mmCIF file of N, CA and C in Angstrom:
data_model
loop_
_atom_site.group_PDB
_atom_site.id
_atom_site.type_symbol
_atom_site.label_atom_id
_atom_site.label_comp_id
_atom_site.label_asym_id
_atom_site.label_seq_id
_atom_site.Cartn_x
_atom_site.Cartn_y
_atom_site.Cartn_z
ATOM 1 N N UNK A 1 0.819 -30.349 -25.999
ATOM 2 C CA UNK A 1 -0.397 -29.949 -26.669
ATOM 3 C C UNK A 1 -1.517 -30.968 -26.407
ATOM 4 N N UNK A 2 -0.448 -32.087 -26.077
ATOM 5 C CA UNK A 2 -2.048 -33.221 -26.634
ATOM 6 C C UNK A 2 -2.500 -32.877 -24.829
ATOM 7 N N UNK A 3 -1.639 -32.739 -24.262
ATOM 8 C CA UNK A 3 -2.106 -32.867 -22.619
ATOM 9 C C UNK A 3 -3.100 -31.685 -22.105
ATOM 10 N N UNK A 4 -3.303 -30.389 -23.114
ATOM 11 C CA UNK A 4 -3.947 -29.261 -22.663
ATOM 12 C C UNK A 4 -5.277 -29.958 -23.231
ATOM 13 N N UNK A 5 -5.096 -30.528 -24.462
ATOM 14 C CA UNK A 5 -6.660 -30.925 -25.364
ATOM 15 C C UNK A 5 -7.342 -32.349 -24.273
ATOM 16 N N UNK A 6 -6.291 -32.792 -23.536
ATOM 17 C CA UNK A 6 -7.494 -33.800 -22.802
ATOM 18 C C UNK A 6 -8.241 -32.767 -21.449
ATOM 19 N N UNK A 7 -6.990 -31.825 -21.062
ATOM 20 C CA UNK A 7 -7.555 -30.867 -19.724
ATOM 21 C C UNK A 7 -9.049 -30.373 -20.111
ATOM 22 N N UNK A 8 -8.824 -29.985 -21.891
ATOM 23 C CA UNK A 8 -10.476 -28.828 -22.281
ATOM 24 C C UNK A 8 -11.563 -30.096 -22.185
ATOM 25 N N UNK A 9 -10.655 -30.887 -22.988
ATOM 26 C CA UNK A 9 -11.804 -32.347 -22.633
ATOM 27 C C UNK A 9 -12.923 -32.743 -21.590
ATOM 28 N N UNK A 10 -11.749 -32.794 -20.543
ATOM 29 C CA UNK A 10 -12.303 -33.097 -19.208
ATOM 30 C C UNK A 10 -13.235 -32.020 -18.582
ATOM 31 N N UNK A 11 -12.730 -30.376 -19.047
ATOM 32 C CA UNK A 11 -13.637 -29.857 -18.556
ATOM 33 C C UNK A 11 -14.703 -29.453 -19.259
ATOM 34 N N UNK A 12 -14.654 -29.399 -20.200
ATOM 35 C CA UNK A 12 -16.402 -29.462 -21.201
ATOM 36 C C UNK A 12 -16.762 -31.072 -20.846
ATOM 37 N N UNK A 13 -16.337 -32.384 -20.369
ATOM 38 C CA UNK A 13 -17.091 -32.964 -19.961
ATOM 39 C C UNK A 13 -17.810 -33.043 -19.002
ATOM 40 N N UNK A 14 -17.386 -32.404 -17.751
ATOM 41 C CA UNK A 14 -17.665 -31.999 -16.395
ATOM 42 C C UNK A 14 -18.314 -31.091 -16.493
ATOM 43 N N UNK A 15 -18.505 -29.606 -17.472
ATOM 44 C CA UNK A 15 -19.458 -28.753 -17.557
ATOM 45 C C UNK A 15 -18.708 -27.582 -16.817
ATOM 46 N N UNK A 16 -17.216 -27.884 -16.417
ATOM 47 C CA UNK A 16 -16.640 -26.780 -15.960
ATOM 48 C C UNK A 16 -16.369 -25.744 -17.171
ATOM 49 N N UNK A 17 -16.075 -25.919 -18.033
ATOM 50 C CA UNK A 17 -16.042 -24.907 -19.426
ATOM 51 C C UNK A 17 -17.096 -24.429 -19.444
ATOM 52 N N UNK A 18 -18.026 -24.588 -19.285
ATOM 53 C CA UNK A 18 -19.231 -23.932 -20.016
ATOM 54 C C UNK A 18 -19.652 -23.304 -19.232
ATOM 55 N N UNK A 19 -19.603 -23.450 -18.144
ATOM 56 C CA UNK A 19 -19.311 -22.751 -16.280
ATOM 57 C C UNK A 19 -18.625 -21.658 -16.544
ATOM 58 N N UNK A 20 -17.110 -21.845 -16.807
ATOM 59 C CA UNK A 20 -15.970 -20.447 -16.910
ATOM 60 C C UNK A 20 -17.146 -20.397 -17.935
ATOM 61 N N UNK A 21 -16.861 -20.225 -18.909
ATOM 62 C CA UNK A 21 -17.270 -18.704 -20.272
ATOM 63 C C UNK A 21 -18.665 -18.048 -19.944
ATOM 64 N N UNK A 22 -19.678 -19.305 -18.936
ATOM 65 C CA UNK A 22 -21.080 -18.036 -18.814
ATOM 66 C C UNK A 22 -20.263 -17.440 -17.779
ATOM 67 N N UNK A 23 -19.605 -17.800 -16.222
ATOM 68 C CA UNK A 23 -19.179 -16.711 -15.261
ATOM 69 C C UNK A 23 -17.917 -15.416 -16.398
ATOM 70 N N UNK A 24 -17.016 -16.113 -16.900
ATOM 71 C CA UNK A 24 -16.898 -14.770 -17.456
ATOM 72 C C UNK A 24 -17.439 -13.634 -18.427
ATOM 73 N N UNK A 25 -18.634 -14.176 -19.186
ATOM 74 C CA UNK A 25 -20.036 -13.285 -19.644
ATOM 75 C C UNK A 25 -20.273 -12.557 -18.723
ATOM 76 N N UNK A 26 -20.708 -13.380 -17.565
ATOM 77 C CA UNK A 26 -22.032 -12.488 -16.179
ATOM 78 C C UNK A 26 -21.161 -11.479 -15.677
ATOM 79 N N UNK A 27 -19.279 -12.216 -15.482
ATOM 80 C CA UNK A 27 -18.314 -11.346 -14.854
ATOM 81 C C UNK A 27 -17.953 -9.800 -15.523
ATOM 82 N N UNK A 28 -18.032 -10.020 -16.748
ATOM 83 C CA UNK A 28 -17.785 -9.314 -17.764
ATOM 84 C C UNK A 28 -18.986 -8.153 -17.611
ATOM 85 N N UNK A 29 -20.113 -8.814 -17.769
ATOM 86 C CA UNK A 29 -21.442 -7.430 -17.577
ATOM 87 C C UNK A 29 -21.219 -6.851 -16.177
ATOM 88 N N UNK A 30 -20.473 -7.759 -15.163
ATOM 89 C CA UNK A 30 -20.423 -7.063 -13.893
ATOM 90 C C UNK A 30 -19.560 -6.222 -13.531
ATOM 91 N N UNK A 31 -18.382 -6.533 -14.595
ATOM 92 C CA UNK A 31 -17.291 -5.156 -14.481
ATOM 93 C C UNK A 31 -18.084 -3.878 -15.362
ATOM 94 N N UNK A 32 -18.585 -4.223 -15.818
ATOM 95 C CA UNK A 32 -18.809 -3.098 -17.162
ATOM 96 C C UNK A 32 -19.758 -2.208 -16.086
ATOM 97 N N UNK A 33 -20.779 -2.906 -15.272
ATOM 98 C CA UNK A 33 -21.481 -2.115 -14.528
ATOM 99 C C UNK A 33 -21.249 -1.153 -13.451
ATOM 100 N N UNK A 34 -20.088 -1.955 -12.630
ATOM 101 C CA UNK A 34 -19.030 -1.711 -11.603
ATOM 102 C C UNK A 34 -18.366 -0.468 -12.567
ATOM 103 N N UNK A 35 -17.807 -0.379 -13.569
ATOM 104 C CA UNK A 35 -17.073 1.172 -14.300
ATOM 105 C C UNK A 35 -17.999 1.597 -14.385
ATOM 106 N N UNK A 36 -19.296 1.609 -14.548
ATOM 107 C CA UNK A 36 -20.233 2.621 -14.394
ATOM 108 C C UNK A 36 -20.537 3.341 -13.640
ATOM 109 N N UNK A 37 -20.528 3.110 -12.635
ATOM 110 C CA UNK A 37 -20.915 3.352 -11.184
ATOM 111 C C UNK A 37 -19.294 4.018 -10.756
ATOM 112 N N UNK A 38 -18.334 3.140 -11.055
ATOM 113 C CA UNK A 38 -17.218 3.680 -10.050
ATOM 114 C C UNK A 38 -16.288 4.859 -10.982
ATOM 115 N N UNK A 39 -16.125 5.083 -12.235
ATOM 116 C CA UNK A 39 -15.597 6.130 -12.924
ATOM 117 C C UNK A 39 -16.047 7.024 -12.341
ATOM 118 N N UNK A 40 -17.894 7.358 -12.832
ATOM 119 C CA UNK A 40 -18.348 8.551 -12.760
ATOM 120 C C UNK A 40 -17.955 9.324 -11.523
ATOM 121 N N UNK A 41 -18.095 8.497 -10.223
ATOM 122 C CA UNK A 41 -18.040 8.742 -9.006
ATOM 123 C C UNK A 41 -16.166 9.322 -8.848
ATOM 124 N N UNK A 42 -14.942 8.809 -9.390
ATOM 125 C CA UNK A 42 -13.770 9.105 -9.551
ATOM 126 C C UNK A 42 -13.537 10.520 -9.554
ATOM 127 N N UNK A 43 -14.250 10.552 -11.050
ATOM 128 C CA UNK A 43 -14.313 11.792 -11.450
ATOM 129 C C UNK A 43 -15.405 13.200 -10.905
ATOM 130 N N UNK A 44 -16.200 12.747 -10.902
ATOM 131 C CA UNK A 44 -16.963 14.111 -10.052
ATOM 132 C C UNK A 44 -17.266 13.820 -8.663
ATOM 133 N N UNK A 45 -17.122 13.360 -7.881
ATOM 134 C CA UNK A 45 -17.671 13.130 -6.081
ATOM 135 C C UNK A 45 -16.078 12.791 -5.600
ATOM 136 N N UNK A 46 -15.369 12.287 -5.606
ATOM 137 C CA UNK A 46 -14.201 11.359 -4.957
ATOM 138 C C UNK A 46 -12.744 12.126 -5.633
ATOM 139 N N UNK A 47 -11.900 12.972 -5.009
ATOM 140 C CA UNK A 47 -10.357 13.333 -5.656
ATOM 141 C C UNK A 47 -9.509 12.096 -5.895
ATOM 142 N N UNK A 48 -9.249 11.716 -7.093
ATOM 143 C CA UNK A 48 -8.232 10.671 -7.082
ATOM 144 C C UNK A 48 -7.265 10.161 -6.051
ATOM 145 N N UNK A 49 -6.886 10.234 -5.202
ATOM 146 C CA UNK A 49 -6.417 9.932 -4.082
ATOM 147 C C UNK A 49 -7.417 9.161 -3.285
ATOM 148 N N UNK A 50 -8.408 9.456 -2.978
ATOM 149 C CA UNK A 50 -9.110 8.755 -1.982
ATOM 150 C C UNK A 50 -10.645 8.090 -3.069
ATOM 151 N N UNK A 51 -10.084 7.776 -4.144
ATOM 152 C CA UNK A 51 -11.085 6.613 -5.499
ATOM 153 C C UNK A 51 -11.181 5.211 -4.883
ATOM 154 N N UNK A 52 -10.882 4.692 -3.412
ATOM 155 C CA UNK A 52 -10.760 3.808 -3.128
ATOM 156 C C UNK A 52 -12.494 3.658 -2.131
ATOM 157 N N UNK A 53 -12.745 5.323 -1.771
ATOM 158 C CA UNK A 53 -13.943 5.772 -1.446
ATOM 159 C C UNK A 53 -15.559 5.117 -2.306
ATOM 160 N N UNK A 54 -14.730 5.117 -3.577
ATOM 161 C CA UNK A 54 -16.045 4.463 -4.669
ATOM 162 C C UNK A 54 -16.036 3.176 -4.599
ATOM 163 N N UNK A 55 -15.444 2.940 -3.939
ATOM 164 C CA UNK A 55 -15.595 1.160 -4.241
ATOM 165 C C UNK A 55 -16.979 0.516 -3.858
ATOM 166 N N UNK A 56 -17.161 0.721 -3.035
ATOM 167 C CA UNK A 56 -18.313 0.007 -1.755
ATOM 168 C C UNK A 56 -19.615 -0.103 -2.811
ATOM 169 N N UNK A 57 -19.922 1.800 -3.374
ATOM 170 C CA UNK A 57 -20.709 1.878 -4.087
ATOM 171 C C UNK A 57 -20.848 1.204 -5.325
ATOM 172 N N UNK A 58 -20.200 0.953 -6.053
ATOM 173 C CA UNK A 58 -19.801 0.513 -7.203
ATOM 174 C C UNK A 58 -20.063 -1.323 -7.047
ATOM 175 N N UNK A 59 -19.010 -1.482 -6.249
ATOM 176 C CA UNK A 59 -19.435 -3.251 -5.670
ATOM 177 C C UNK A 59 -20.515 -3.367 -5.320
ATOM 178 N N UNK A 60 -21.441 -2.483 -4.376
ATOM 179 C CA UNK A 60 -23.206 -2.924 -4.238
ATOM 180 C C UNK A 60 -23.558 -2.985 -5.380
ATOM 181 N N UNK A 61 -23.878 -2.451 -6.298
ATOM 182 C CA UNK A 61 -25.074 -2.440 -7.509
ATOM 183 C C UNK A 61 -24.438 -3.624 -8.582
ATOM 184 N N UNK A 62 -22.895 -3.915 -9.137
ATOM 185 C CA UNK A 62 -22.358 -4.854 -9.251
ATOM 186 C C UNK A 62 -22.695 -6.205 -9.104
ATOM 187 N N UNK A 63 -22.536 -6.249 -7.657
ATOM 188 C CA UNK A 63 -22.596 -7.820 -7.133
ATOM 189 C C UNK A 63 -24.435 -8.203 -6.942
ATOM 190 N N UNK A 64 -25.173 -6.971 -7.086
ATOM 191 C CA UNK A 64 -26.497 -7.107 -7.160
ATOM 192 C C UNK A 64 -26.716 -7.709 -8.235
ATOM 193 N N UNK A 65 -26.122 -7.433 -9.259
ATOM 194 C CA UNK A 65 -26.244 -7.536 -10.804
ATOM 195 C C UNK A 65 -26.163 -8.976 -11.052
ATOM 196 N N UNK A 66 -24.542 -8.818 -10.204
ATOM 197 C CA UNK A 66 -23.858 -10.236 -10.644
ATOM 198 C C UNK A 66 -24.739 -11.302 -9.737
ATOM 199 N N UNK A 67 -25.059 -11.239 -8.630
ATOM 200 C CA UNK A 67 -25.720 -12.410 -8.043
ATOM 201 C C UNK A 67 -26.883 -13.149 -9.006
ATOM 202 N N UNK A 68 -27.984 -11.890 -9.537
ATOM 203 C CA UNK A 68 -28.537 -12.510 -10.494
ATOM 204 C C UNK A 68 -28.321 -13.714 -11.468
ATOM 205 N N UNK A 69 -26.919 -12.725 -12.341
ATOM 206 C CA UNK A 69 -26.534 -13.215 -13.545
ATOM 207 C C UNK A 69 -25.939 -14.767 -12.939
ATOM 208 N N UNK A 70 -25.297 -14.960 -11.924
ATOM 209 C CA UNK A 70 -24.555 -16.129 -11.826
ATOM 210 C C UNK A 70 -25.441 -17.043 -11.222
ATOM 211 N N UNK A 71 -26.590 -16.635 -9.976
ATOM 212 C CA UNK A 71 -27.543 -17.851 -10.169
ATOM 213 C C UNK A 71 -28.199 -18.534 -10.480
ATOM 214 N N UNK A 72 -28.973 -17.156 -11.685
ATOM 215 C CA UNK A 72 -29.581 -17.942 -12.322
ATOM 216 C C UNK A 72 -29.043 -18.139 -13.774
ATOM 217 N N UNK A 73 -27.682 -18.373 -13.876
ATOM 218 C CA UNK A 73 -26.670 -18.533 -16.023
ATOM 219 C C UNK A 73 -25.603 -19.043 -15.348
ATOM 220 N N UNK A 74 -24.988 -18.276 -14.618
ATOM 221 C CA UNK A 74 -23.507 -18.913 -14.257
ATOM 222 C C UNK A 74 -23.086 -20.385 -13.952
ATOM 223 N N UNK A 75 -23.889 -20.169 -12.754
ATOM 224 C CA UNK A 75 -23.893 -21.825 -11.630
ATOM 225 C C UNK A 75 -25.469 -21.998 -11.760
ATOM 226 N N UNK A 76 -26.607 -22.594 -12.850
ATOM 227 C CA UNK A 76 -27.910 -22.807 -12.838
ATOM 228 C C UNK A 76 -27.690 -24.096 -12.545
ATOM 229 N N UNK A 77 -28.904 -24.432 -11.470
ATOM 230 C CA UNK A 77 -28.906 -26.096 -11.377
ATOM 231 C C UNK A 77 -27.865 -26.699 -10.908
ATOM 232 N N UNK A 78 -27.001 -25.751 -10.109
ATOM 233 C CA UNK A 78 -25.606 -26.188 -9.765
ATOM 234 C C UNK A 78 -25.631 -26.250 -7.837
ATOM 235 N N UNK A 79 -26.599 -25.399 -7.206
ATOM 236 C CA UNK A 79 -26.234 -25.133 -6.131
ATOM 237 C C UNK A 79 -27.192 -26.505 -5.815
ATOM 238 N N UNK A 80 -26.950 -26.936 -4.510
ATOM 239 C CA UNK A 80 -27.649 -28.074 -3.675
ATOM 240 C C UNK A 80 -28.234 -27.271 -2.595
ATOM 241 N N UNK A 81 -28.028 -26.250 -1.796
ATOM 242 C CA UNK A 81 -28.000 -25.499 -0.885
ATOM 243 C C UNK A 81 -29.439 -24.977 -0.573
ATOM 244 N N UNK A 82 -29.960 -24.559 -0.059
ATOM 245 C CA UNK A 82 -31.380 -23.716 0.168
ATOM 246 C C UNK A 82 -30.685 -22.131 -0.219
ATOM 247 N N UNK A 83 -31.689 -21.448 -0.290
ATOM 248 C CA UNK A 83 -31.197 -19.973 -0.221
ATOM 249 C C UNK A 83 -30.355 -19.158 0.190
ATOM 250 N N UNK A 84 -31.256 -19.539 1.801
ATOM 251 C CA UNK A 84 -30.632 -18.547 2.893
ATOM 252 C C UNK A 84 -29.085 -18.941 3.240
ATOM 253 N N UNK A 85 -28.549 -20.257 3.065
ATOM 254 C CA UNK A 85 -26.945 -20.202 3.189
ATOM 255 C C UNK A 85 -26.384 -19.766 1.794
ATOM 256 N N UNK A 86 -26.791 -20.369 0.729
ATOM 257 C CA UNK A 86 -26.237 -19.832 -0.293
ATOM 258 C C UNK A 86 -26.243 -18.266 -0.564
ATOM 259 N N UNK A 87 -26.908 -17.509 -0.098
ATOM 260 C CA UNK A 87 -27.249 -16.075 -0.118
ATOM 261 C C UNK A 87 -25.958 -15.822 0.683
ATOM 262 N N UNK A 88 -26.098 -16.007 1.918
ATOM 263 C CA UNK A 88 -24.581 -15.613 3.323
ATOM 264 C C UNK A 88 -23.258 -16.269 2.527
ATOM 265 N N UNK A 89 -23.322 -17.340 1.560
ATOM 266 C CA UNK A 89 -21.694 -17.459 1.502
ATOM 267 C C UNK A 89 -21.458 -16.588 -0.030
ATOM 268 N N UNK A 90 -22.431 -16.035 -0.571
ATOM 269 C CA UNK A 90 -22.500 -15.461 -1.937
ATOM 270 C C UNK A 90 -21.626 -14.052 -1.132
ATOM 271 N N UNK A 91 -22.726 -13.233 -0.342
ATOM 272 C CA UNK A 91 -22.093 -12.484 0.262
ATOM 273 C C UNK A 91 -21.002 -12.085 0.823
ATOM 274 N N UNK A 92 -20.301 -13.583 1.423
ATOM 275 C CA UNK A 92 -19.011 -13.393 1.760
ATOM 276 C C UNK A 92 -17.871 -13.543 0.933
ATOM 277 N N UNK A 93 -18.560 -14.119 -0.338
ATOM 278 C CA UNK A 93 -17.106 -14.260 -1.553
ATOM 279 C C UNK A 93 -17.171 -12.655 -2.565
ATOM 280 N N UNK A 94 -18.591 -12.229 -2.295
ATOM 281 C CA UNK A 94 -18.245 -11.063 -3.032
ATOM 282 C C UNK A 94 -17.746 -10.159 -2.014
ATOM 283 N N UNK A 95 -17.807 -10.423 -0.655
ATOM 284 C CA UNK A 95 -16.723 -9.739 0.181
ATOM 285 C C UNK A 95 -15.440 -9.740 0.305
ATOM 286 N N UNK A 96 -15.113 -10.726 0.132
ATOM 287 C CA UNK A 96 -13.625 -10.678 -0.457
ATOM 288 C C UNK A 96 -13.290 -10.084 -1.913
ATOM 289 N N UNK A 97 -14.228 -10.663 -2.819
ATOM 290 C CA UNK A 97 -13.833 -9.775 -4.037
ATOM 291 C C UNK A 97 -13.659 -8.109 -3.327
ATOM 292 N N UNK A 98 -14.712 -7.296 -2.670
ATOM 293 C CA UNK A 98 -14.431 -6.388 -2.085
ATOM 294 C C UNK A 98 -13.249 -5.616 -2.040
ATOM 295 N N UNK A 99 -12.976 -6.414 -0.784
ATOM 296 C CA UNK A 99 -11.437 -6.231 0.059
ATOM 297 C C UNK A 99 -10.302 -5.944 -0.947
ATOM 298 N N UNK A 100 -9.894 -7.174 -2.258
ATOM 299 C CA UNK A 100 -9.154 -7.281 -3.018
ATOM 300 C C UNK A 100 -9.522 -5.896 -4.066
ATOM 301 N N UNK A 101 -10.846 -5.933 -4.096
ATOM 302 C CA UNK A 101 -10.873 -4.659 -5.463
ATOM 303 C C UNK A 101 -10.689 -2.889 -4.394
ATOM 304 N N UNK A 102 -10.866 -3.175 -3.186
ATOM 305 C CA UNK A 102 -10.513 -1.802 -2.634
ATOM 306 C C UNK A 102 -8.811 -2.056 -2.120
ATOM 307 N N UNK A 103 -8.589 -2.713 -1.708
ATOM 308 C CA UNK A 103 -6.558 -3.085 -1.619
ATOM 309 C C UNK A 103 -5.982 -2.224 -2.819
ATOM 310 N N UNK A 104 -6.493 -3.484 -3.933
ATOM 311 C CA UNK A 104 -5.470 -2.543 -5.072
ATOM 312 C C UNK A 104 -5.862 -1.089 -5.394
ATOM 313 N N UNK A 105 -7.277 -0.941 -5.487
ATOM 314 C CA UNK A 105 -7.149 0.544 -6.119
ATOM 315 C C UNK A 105 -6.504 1.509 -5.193
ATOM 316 N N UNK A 106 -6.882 1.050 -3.511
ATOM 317 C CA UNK A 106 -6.435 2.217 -2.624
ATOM 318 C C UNK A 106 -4.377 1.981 -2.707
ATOM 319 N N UNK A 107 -4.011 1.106 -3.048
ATOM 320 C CA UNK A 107 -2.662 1.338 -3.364
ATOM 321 C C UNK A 107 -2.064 1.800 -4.831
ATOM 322 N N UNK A 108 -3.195 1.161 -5.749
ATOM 323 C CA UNK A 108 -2.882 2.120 -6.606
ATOM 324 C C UNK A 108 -3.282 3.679 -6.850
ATOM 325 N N UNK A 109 -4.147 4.079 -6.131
ATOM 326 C CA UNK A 109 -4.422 5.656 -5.879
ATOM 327 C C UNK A 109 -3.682 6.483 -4.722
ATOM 328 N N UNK A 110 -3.755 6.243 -3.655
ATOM 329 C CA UNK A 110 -3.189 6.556 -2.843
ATOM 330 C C UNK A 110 -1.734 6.682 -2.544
ATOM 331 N N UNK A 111 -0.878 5.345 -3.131
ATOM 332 C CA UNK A 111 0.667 5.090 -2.302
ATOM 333 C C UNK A 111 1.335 5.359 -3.829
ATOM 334 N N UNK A 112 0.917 5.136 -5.177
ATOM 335 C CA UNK A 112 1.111 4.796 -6.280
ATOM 336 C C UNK A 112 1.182 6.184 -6.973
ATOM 337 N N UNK A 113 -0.293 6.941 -6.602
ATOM 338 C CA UNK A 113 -0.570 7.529 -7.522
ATOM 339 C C UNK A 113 -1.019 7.423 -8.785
ATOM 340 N N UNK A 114 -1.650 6.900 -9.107
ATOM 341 C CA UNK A 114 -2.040 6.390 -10.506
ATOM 342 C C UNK A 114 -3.745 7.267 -10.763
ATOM 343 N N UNK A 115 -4.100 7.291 -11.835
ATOM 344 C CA UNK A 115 -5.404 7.750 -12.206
ATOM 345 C C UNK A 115 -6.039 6.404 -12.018
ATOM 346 N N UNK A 116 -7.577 6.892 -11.466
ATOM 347 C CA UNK A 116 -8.339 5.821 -10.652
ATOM 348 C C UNK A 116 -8.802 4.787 -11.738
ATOM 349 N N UNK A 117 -8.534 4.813 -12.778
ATOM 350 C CA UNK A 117 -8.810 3.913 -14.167
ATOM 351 C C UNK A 117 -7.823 3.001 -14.101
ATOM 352 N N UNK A 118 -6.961 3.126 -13.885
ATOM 353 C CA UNK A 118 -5.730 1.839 -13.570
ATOM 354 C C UNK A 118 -5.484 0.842 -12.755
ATOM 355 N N UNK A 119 -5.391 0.900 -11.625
ATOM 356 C CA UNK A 119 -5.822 -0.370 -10.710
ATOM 357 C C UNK A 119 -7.199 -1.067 -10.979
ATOM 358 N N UNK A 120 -8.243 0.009 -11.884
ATOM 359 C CA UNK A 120 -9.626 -1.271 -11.884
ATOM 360 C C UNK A 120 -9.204 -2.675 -12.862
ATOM 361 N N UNK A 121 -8.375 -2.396 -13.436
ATOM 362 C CA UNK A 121 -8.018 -3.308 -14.841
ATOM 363 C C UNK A 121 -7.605 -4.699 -13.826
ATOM 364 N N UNK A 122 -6.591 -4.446 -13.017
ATOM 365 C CA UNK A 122 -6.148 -5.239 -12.111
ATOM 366 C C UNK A 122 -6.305 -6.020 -11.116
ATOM 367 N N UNK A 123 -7.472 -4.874 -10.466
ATOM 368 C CA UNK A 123 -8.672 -5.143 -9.312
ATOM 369 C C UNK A 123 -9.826 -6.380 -9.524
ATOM 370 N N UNK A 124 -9.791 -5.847 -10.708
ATOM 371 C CA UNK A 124 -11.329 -6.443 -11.574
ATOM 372 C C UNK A 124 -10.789 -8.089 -11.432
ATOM 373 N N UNK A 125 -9.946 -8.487 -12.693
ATOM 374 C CA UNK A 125 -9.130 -9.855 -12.798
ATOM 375 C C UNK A 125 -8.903 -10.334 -11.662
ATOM 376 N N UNK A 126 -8.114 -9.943 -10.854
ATOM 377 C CA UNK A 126 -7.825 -10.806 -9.747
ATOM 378 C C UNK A 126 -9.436 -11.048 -8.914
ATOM 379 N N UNK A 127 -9.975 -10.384 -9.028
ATOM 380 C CA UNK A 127 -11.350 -10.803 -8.025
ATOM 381 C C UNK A 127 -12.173 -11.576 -8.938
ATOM 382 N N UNK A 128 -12.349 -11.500 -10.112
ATOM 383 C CA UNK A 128 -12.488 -12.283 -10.991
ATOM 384 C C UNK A 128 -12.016 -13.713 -10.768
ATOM 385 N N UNK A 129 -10.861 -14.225 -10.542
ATOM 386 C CA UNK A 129 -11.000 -15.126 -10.375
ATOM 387 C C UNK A 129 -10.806 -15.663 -9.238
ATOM 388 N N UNK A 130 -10.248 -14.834 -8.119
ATOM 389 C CA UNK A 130 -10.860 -15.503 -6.567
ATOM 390 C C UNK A 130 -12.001 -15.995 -5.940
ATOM 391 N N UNK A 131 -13.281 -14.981 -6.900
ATOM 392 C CA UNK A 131 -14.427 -15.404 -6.504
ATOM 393 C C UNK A 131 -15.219 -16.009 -7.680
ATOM 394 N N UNK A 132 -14.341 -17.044 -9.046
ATOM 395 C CA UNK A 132 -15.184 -17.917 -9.454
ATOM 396 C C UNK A 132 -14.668 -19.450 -8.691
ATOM 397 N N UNK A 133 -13.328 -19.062 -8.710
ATOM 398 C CA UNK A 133 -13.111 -20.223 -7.714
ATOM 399 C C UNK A 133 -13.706 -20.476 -6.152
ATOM 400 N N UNK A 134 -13.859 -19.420 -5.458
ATOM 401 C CA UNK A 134 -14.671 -19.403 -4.140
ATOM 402 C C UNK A 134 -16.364 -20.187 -4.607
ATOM 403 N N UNK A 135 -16.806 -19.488 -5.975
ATOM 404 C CA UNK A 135 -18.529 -19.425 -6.295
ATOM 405 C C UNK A 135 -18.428 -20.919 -6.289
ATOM 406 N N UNK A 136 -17.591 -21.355 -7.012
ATOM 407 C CA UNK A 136 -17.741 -22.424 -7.710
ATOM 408 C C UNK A 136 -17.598 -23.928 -6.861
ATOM 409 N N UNK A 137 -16.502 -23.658 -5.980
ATOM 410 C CA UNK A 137 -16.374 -24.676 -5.205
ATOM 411 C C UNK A 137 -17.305 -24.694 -3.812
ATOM 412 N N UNK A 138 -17.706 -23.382 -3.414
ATOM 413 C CA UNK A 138 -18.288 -22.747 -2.106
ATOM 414 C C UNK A 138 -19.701 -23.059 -2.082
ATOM 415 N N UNK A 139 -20.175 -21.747 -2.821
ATOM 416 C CA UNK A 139 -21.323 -21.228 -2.664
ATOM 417 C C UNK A 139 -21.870 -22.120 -3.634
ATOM 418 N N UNK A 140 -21.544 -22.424 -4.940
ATOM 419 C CA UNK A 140 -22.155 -23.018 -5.701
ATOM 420 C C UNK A 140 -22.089 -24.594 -5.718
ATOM 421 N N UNK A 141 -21.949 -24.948 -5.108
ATOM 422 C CA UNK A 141 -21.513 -26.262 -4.860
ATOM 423 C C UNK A 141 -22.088 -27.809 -4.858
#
């Protein structure tokens, strides 16, 4: 116990705590936006089987969202970088979030069978935290 209370320590001294809870706020408005976009589309444009189709759409307006929220709340005053690289490696970590959030759903829709509401639960988290660890050490750096 006492060894987890020096870990929170260290990271509310470092400012990594306060880092995680705004990225999972910004992350949090960015899933909520991402089910906006990618349900509706499930259900009326896309047959459950091929819900792996909504992704792309759903991740553009998303990671639009989220780039906002995390440069300027998430990682503020955090990047050293000029724009234009920080913009290209932003891009490439929410490209991987991508990849990972179309993997699972297209295996959970496709090979699985599952209703297209189920792999997002899964999708979401794991990219969640591939790309605060990518933001954080990478892009935000």
């Amino acid at each position: 116990m006492q060894a987890i209370r020096r870990q929170m320590d260290q990271m509310r001294a470092s400012g990594v705590l306060g880092q995680l809870l705004r990225f999972g706020i910004a992350g949090g408005l960015s899933s909520v936006i991402y089910s906006l976009v990618y349900l509706p589309l499930t259900k009326f444009v896309f047959p459950p089987q091929q819900a792996v189709a909504a992704v792309p759409f759903a991740f553009a307006v998303a990671v639009t969202a989220g780039y906002f929220l995390h440069s300027r709340w998430s990682f503020k005053g955090h990047a050293a970088e000029p724009g234009g690289a920080k913009h290209v490696k932003f891009v490439l970590v929410q490209g991987t979030g991508l990849a990972l959030n179309a993997l699972i759903t297209w295996v959970g829709t496709a090979f699985l069978h599952l209703h297209p509401w189920v792999p997002l639960v899964p999708a979401v988290f794991l990219a969640a935290i591939v790309t605060f660890v990518l933001n954080r050490f990478w892009v935000f750096s």
